[in-house]
Tab-separated table of C-alpha atoms and ligand atoms in Angstrom:
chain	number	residue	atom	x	y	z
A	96	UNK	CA	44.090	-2.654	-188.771
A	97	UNK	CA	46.699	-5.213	-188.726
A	98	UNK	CA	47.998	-6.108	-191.833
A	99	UNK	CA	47.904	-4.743	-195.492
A	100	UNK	CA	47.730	-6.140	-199.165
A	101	UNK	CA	48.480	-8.904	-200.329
A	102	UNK	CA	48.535	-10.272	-196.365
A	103	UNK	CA	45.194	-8.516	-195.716
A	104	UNK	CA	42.653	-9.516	-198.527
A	105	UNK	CA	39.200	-8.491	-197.554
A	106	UNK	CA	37.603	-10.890	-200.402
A	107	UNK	CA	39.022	-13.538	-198.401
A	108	UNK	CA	36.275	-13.940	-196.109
A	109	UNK	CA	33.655	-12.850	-198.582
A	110	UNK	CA	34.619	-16.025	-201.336
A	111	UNK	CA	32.056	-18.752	-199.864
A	112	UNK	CA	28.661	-18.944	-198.863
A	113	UNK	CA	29.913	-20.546	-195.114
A	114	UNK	CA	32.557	-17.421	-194.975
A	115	UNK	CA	30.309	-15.458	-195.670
A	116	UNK	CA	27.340	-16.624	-193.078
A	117	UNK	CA	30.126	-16.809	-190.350
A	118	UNK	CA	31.161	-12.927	-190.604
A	119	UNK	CA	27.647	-11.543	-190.929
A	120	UNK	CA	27.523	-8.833	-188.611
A	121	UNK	CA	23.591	-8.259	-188.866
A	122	UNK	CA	20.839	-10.967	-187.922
A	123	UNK	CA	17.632	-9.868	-189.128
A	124	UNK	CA	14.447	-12.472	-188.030
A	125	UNK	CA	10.858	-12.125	-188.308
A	126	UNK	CA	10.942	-11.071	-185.113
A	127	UNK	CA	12.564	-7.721	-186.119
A	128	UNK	CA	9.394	-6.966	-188.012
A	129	UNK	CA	5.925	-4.879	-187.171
A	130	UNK	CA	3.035	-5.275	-189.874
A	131	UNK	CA	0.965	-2.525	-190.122
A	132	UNK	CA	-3.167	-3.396	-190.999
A	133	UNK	CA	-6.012	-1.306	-192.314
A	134	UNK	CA	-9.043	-1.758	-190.767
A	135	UNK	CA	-12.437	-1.317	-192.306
A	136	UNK	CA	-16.533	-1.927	-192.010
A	137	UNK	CA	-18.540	-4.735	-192.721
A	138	UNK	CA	-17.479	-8.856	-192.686
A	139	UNK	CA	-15.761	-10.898	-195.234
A	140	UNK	CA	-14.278	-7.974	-196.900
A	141	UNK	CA	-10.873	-7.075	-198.544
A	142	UNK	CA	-10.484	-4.011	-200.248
A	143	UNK	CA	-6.903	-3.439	-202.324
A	144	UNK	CA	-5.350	-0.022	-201.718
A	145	UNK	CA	-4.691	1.181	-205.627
A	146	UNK	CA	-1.886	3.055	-204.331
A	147	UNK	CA	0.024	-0.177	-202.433
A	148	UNK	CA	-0.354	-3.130	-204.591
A	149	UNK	CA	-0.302	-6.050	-202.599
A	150	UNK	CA	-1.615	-4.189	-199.519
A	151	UNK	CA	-5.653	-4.454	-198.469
A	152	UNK	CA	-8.070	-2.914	-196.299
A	153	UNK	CA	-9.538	-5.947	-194.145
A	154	UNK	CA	-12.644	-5.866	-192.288
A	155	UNK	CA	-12.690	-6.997	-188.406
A	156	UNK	CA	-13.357	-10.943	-188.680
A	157	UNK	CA	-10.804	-10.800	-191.696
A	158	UNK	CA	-7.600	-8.831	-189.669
A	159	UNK	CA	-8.324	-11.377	-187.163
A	160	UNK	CA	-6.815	-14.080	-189.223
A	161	UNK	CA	-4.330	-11.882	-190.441
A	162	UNK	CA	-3.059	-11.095	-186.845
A	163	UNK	CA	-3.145	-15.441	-186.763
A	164	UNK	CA	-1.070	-15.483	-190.057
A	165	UNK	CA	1.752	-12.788	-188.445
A	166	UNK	CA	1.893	-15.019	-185.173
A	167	UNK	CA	2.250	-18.237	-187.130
A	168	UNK	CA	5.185	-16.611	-189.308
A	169	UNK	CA	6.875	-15.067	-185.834
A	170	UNK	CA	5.833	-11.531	-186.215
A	171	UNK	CA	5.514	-10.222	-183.041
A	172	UNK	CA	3.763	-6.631	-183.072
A	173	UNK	CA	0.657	-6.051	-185.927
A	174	UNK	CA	0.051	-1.829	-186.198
A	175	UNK	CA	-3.858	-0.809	-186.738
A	176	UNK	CA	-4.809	2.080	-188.583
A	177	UNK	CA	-8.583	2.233	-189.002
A	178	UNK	CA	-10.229	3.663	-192.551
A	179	UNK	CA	-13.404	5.339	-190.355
A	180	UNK	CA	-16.405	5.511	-192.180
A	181	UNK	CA	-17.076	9.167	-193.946
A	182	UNK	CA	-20.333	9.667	-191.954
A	183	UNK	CA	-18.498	8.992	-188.421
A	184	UNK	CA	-16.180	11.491	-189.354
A	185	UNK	CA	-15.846	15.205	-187.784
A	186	UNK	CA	-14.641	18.531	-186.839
A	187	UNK	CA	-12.899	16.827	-183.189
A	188	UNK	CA	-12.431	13.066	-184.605
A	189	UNK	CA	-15.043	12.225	-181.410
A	190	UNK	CA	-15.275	9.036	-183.247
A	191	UNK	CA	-11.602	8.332	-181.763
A	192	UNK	CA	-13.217	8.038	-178.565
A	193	UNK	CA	-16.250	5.513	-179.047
A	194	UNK	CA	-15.759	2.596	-176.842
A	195	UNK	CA	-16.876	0.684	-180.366
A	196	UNK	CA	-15.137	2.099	-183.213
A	197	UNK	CA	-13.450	0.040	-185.831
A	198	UNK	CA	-9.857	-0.017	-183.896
A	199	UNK	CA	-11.732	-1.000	-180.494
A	200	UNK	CA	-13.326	-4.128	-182.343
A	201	UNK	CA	-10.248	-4.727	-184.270
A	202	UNK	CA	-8.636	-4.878	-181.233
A	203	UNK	CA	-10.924	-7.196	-179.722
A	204	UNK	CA	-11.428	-9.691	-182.129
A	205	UNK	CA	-7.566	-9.945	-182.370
A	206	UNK	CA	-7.330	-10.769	-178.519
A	207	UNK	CA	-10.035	-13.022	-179.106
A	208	UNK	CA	-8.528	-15.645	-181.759
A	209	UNK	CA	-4.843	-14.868	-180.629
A	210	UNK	CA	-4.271	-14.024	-176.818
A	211	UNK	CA	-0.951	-13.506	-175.715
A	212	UNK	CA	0.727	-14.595	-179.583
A	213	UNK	CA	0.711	-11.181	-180.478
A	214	UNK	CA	1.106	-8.186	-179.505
A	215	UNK	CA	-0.823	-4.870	-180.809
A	216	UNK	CA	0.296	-1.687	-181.611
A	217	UNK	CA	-2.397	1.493	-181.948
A	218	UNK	CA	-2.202	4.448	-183.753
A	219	UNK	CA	-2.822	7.496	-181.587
A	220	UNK	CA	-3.698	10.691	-183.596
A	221	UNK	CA	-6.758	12.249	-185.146
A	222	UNK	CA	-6.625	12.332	-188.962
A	223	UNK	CA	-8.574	8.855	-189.587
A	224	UNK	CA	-11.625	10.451	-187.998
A	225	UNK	CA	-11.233	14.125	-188.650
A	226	UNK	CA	-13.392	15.620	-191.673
A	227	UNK	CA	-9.911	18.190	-192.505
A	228	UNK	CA	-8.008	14.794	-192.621
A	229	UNK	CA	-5.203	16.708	-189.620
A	230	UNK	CA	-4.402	14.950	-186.896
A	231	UNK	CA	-5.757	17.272	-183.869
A	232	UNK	CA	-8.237	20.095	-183.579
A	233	UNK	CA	-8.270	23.021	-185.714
A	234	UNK	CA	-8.850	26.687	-184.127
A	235	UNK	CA	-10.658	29.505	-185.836
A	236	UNK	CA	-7.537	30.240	-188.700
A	237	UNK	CA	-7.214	26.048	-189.487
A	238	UNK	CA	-3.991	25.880	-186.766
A	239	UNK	CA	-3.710	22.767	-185.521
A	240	UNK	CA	-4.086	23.242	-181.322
A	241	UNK	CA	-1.250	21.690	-179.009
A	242	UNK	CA	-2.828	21.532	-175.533
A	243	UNK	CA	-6.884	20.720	-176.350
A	244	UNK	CA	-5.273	18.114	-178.887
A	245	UNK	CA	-3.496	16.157	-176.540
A	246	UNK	CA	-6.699	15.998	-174.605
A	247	UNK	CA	-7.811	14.113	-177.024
A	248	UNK	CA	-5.199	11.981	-177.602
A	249	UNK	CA	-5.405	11.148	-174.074
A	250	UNK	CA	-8.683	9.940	-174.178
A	251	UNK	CA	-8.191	8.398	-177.714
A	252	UNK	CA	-4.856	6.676	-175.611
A	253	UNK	CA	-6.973	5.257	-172.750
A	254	UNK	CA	-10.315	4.206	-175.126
A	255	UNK	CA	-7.781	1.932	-176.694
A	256	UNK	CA	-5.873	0.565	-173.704
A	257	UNK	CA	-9.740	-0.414	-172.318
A	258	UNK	CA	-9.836	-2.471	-175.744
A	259	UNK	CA	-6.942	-4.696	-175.180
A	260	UNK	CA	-3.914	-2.616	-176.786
A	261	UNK	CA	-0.512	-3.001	-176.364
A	262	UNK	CA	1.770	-0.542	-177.651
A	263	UNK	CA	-0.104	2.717	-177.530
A	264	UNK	CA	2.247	4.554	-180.673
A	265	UNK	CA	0.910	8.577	-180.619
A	266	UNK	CA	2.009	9.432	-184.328
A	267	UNK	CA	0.440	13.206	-183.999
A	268	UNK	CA	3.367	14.851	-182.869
A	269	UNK	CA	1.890	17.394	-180.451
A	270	UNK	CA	4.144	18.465	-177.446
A	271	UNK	CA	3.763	17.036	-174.305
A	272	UNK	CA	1.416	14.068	-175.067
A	273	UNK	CA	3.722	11.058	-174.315
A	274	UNK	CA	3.888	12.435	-170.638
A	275	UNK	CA	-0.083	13.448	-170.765
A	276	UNK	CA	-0.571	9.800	-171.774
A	277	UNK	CA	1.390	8.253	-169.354
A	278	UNK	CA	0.142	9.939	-166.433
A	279	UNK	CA	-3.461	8.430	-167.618
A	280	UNK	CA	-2.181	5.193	-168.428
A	281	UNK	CA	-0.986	5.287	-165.142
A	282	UNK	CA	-3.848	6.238	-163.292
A	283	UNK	CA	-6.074	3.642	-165.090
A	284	UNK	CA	-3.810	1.002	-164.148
A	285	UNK	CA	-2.495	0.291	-167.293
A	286	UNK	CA	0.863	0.067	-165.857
A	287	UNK	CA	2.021	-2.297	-168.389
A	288	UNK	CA	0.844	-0.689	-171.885
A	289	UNK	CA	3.618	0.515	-173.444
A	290	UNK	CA	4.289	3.550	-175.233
A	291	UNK	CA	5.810	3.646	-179.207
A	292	UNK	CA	6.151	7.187	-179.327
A	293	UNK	CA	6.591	8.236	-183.250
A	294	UNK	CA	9.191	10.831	-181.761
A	295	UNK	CA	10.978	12.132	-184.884
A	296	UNK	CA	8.432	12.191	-187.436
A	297	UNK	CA	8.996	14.233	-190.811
A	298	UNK	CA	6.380	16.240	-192.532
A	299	UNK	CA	7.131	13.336	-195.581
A	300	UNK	CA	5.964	13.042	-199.389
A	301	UNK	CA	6.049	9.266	-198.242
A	302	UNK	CA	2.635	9.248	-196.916
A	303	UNK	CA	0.726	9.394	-199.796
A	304	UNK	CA	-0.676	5.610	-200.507
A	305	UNK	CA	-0.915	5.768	-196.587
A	306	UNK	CA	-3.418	8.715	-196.674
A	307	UNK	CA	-5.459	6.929	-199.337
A	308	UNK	CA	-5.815	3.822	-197.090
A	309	UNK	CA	-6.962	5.631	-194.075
A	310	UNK	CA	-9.757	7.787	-196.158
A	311	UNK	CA	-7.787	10.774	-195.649
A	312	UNK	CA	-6.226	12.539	-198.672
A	313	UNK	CA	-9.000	13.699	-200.422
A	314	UNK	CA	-10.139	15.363	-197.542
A	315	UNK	CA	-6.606	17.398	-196.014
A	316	UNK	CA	-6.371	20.186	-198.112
A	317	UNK	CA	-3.242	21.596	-196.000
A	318	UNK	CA	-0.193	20.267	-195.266
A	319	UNK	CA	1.244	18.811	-191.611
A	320	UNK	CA	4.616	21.761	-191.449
A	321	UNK	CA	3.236	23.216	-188.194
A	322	UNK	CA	3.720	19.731	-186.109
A	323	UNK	CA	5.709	17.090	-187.966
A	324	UNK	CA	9.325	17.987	-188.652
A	325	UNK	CA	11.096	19.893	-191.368
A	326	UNK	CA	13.127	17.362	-193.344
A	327	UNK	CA	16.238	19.639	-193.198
A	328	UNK	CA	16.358	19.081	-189.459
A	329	UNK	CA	18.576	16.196	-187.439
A	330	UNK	CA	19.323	17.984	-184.266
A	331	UNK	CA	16.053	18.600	-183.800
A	332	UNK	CA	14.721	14.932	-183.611
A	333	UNK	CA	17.632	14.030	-181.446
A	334	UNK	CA	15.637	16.632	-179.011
A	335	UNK	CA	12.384	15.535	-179.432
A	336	UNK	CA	13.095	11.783	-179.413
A	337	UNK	CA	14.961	13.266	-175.263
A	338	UNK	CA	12.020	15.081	-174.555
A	339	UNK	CA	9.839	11.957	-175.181
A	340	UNK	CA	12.054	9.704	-173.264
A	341	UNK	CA	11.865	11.905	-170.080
A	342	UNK	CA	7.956	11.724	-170.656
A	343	UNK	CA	8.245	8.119	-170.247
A	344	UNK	CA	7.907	6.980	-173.720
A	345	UNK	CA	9.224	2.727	-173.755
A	346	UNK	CA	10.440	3.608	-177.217
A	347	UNK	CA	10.634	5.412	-180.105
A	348	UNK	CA	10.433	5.625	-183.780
A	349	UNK	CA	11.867	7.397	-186.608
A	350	UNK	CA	9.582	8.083	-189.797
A	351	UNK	CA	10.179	7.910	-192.503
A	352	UNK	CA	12.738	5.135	-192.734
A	353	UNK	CA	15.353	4.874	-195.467
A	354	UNK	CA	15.761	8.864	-196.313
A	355	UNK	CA	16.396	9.000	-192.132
A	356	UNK	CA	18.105	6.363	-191.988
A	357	UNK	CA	20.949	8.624	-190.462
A	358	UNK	CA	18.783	10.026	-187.519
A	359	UNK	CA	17.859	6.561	-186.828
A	360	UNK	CA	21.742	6.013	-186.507
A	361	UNK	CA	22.257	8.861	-184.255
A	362	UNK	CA	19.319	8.194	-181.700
A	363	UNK	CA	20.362	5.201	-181.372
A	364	UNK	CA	24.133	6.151	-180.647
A	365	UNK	CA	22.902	8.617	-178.576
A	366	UNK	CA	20.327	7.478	-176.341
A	367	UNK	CA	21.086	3.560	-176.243
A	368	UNK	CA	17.215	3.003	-175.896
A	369	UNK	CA	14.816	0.852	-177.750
A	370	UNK	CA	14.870	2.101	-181.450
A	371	UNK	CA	11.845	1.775	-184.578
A	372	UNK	CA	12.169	2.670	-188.288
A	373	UNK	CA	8.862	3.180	-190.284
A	374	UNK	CA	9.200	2.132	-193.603
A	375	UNK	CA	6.005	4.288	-194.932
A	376	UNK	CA	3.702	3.799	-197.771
A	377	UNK	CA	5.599	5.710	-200.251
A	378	UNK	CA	8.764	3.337	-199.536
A	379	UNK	CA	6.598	0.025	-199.776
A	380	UNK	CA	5.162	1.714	-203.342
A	381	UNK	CA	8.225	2.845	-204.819
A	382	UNK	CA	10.083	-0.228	-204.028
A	383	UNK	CA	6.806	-2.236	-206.049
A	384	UNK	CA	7.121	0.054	-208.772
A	385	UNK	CA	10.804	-0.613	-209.386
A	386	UNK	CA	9.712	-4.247	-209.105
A	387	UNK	CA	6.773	-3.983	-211.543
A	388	UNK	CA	8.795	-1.390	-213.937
A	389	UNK	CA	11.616	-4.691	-213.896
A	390	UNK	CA	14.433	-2.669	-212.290
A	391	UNK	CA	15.717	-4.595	-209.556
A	392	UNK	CA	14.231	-7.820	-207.752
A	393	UNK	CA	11.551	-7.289	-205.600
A	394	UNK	CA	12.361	-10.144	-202.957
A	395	UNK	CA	16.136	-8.808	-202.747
A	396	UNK	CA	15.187	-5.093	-202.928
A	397	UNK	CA	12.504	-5.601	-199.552
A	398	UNK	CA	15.247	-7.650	-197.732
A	399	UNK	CA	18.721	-5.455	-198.342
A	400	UNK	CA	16.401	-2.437	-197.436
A	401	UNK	CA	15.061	-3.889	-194.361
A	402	UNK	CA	18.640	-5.302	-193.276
A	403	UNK	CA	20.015	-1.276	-193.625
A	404	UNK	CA	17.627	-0.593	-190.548
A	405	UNK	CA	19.290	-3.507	-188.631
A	406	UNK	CA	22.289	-2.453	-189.904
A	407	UNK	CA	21.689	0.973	-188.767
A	408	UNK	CA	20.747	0.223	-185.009
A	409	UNK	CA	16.833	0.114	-185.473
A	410	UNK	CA	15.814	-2.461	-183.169
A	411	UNK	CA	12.772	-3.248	-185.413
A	412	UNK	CA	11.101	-2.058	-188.633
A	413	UNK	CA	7.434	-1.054	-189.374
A	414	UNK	CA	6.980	-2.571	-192.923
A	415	UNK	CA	3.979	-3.179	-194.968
A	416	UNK	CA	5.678	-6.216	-196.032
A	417	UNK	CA	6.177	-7.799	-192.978
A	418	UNK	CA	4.735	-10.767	-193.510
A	419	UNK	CA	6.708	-11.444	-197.123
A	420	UNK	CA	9.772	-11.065	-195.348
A	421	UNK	CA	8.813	-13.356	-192.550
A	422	UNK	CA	8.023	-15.814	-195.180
A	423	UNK	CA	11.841	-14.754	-197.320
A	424	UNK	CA	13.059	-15.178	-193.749
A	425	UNK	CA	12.304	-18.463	-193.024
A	426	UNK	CA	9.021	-17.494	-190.891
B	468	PBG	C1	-1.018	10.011	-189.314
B	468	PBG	C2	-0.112	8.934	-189.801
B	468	PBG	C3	0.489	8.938	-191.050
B	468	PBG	C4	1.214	7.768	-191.146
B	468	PBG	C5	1.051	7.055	-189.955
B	468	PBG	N1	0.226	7.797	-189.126
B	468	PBG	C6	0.372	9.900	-192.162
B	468	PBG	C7	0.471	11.333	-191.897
B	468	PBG	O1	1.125	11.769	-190.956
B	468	PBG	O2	-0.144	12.060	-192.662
B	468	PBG	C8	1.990	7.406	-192.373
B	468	PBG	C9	2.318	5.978	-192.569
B	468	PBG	C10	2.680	5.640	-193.956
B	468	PBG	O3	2.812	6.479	-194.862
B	468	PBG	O4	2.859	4.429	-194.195
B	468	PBG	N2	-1.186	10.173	-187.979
């Protein structure tokens, strides 16, 4: 500090709209932004979510042009989550692995109209094909297993890398499956697929309209405490989001977004690595309720809450209104 009142005024700089553009210290473009999709059956179909206004389930020909619509507005990543059908659901989520499932063809028909514009991030857990709705396999007393889980995910990992994705992103929180993954990845010469891992991931209240999307919530009649993290815990994620690093993980994610917005600070002050914020489905709905309930502006509230994630040393955001805030951005 230099100088102090009346020499120093800090509204100086702040009293045009040029002063203002030149000391912006945070540039947030389209290209900060990943739009997650729901995928479901049939052709020709969109399906609103009750619980996300604005937000539909697509079916495969239909995300298609939606992955066309994020390229043209200079989104670079689009996230699948698949809403399986209930009669390909079961006990081990076997679905997960069919060569043909809804995420496979997703993933396909997005390659097919877009190539190289975009790039495609997959889910990696269990819950969208499970009939208990938790993300891994359940032993005799309902625990969720670690180590027959992650062979799962491993074969859920490599199923999708075969289809054409990108990013694999394992959101299931089980130890030890970034480096499980890798190692396969490896080995089936998917040298370049990246891995997303959702390293510090909260056992949230957030995920509700998310859980409705996927086909999930009526059927999880537990919680997720055993394997996603307690909310009252920060050093914790700083060691998981290490651990998953050392497994070879390209980058990593905090989830939820605004309520962490401080371990999203500290990982990346920490680690200097590649850093993602998830704004989840609860975020997206409460900030359309205050819009809807006329308690703030909806346009401002999506961008000054996406900016705090730039602002905060996320590298990108995971935002169900991605493709709004393209558009608000100029996209
Ligand atoms: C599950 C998964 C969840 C989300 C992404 N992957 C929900 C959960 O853990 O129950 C939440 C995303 C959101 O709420 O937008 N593997």
């Amino acid at each position: 500090m230099t100088a102090s009142y009346p020499n120093l005024r800090m509204r100086r700089t702040r009293a045009s709209n040029w002063s203002r553009a030149l000391h912006r210290e945070t540039i947030m473009t389209p290209a900060d932004l990943i739009w997650p999709l729901f995928v479901t059956e049939g052709s020709a179909v969109e399906e609103p979510i009750a619980s996300l206004p604005g937000v539909s389930r697509w079916s495969v020909d239909e995300i298609a042009k939606r992955a066309k619509e994020a390229a043209a507005l200079g989104i670079p990543v689009i996230a699948l989550f698949p809403n399986t059908p209930a009669d390909k659901r079961d006990d081990r989520g076997e679905e997960a692995l069919n060569p043909d499932n809804l995420m496979c063809r997703a993933i396909k028909a997005i390659k097919d109209a877009c190539g190289d514009d975009i790039g495609i991030l997959t889910d990696v857990a269990l819950d969208p094909y499970t009939v208990h709705g938790q993300d891994g396999l359940l032993d005799a007393h309902g625990y969720v297993t670690n180590d027959d889980t992650v062979a799962m995910l491993v074969d859920q990992a490599i199923n999708q890398a075969e289809a054409g994705a990108d990013i694999i992103a394992p959101s299931d929180m089980m130890d030890g499956r970034i480096g499980a993954i890798r190692l396969a990845l490896e080995m089936g010469s998917f040298h370049n697929v990246q891995i997303m891992s959702y390293a510090a991931k909260y056992a949230s209240a957030f995920y509700g309209p998310f859980r409705e999307a996927v086909g999930s919530s009526g059927l999880l009649k537990t919680d997720k405490k055993t394997y996603q993290m307690d909310p009252a815990n920060a050093e914790e994620a700083l060691r998981e989001v290490e651990l998953d690093l050392r497994e070879g993980a390209d980058s990593v994610m905090v989830k939820p977004g605004l309520a962490y917005l401080d371990i999203a600070a500290r990982v990346k002050q920490r680690f200097e690595v590649p850093v993602f914020a998830y704004q989840v489905s609860g975020e997206y709905a409460m900030i359309e309720a205050a819009a809807a309930a006329g308690a703030g502006d909806r346009d401002a509230l999506v961008l000054e809450t996406l900016m705090a994630f730039k602002r905060a040393g996320c590298n990108g955001v995971l935002t169900y209104h991605a493709a709004d805030a393209a558009r608000l951005l100029g996209g």
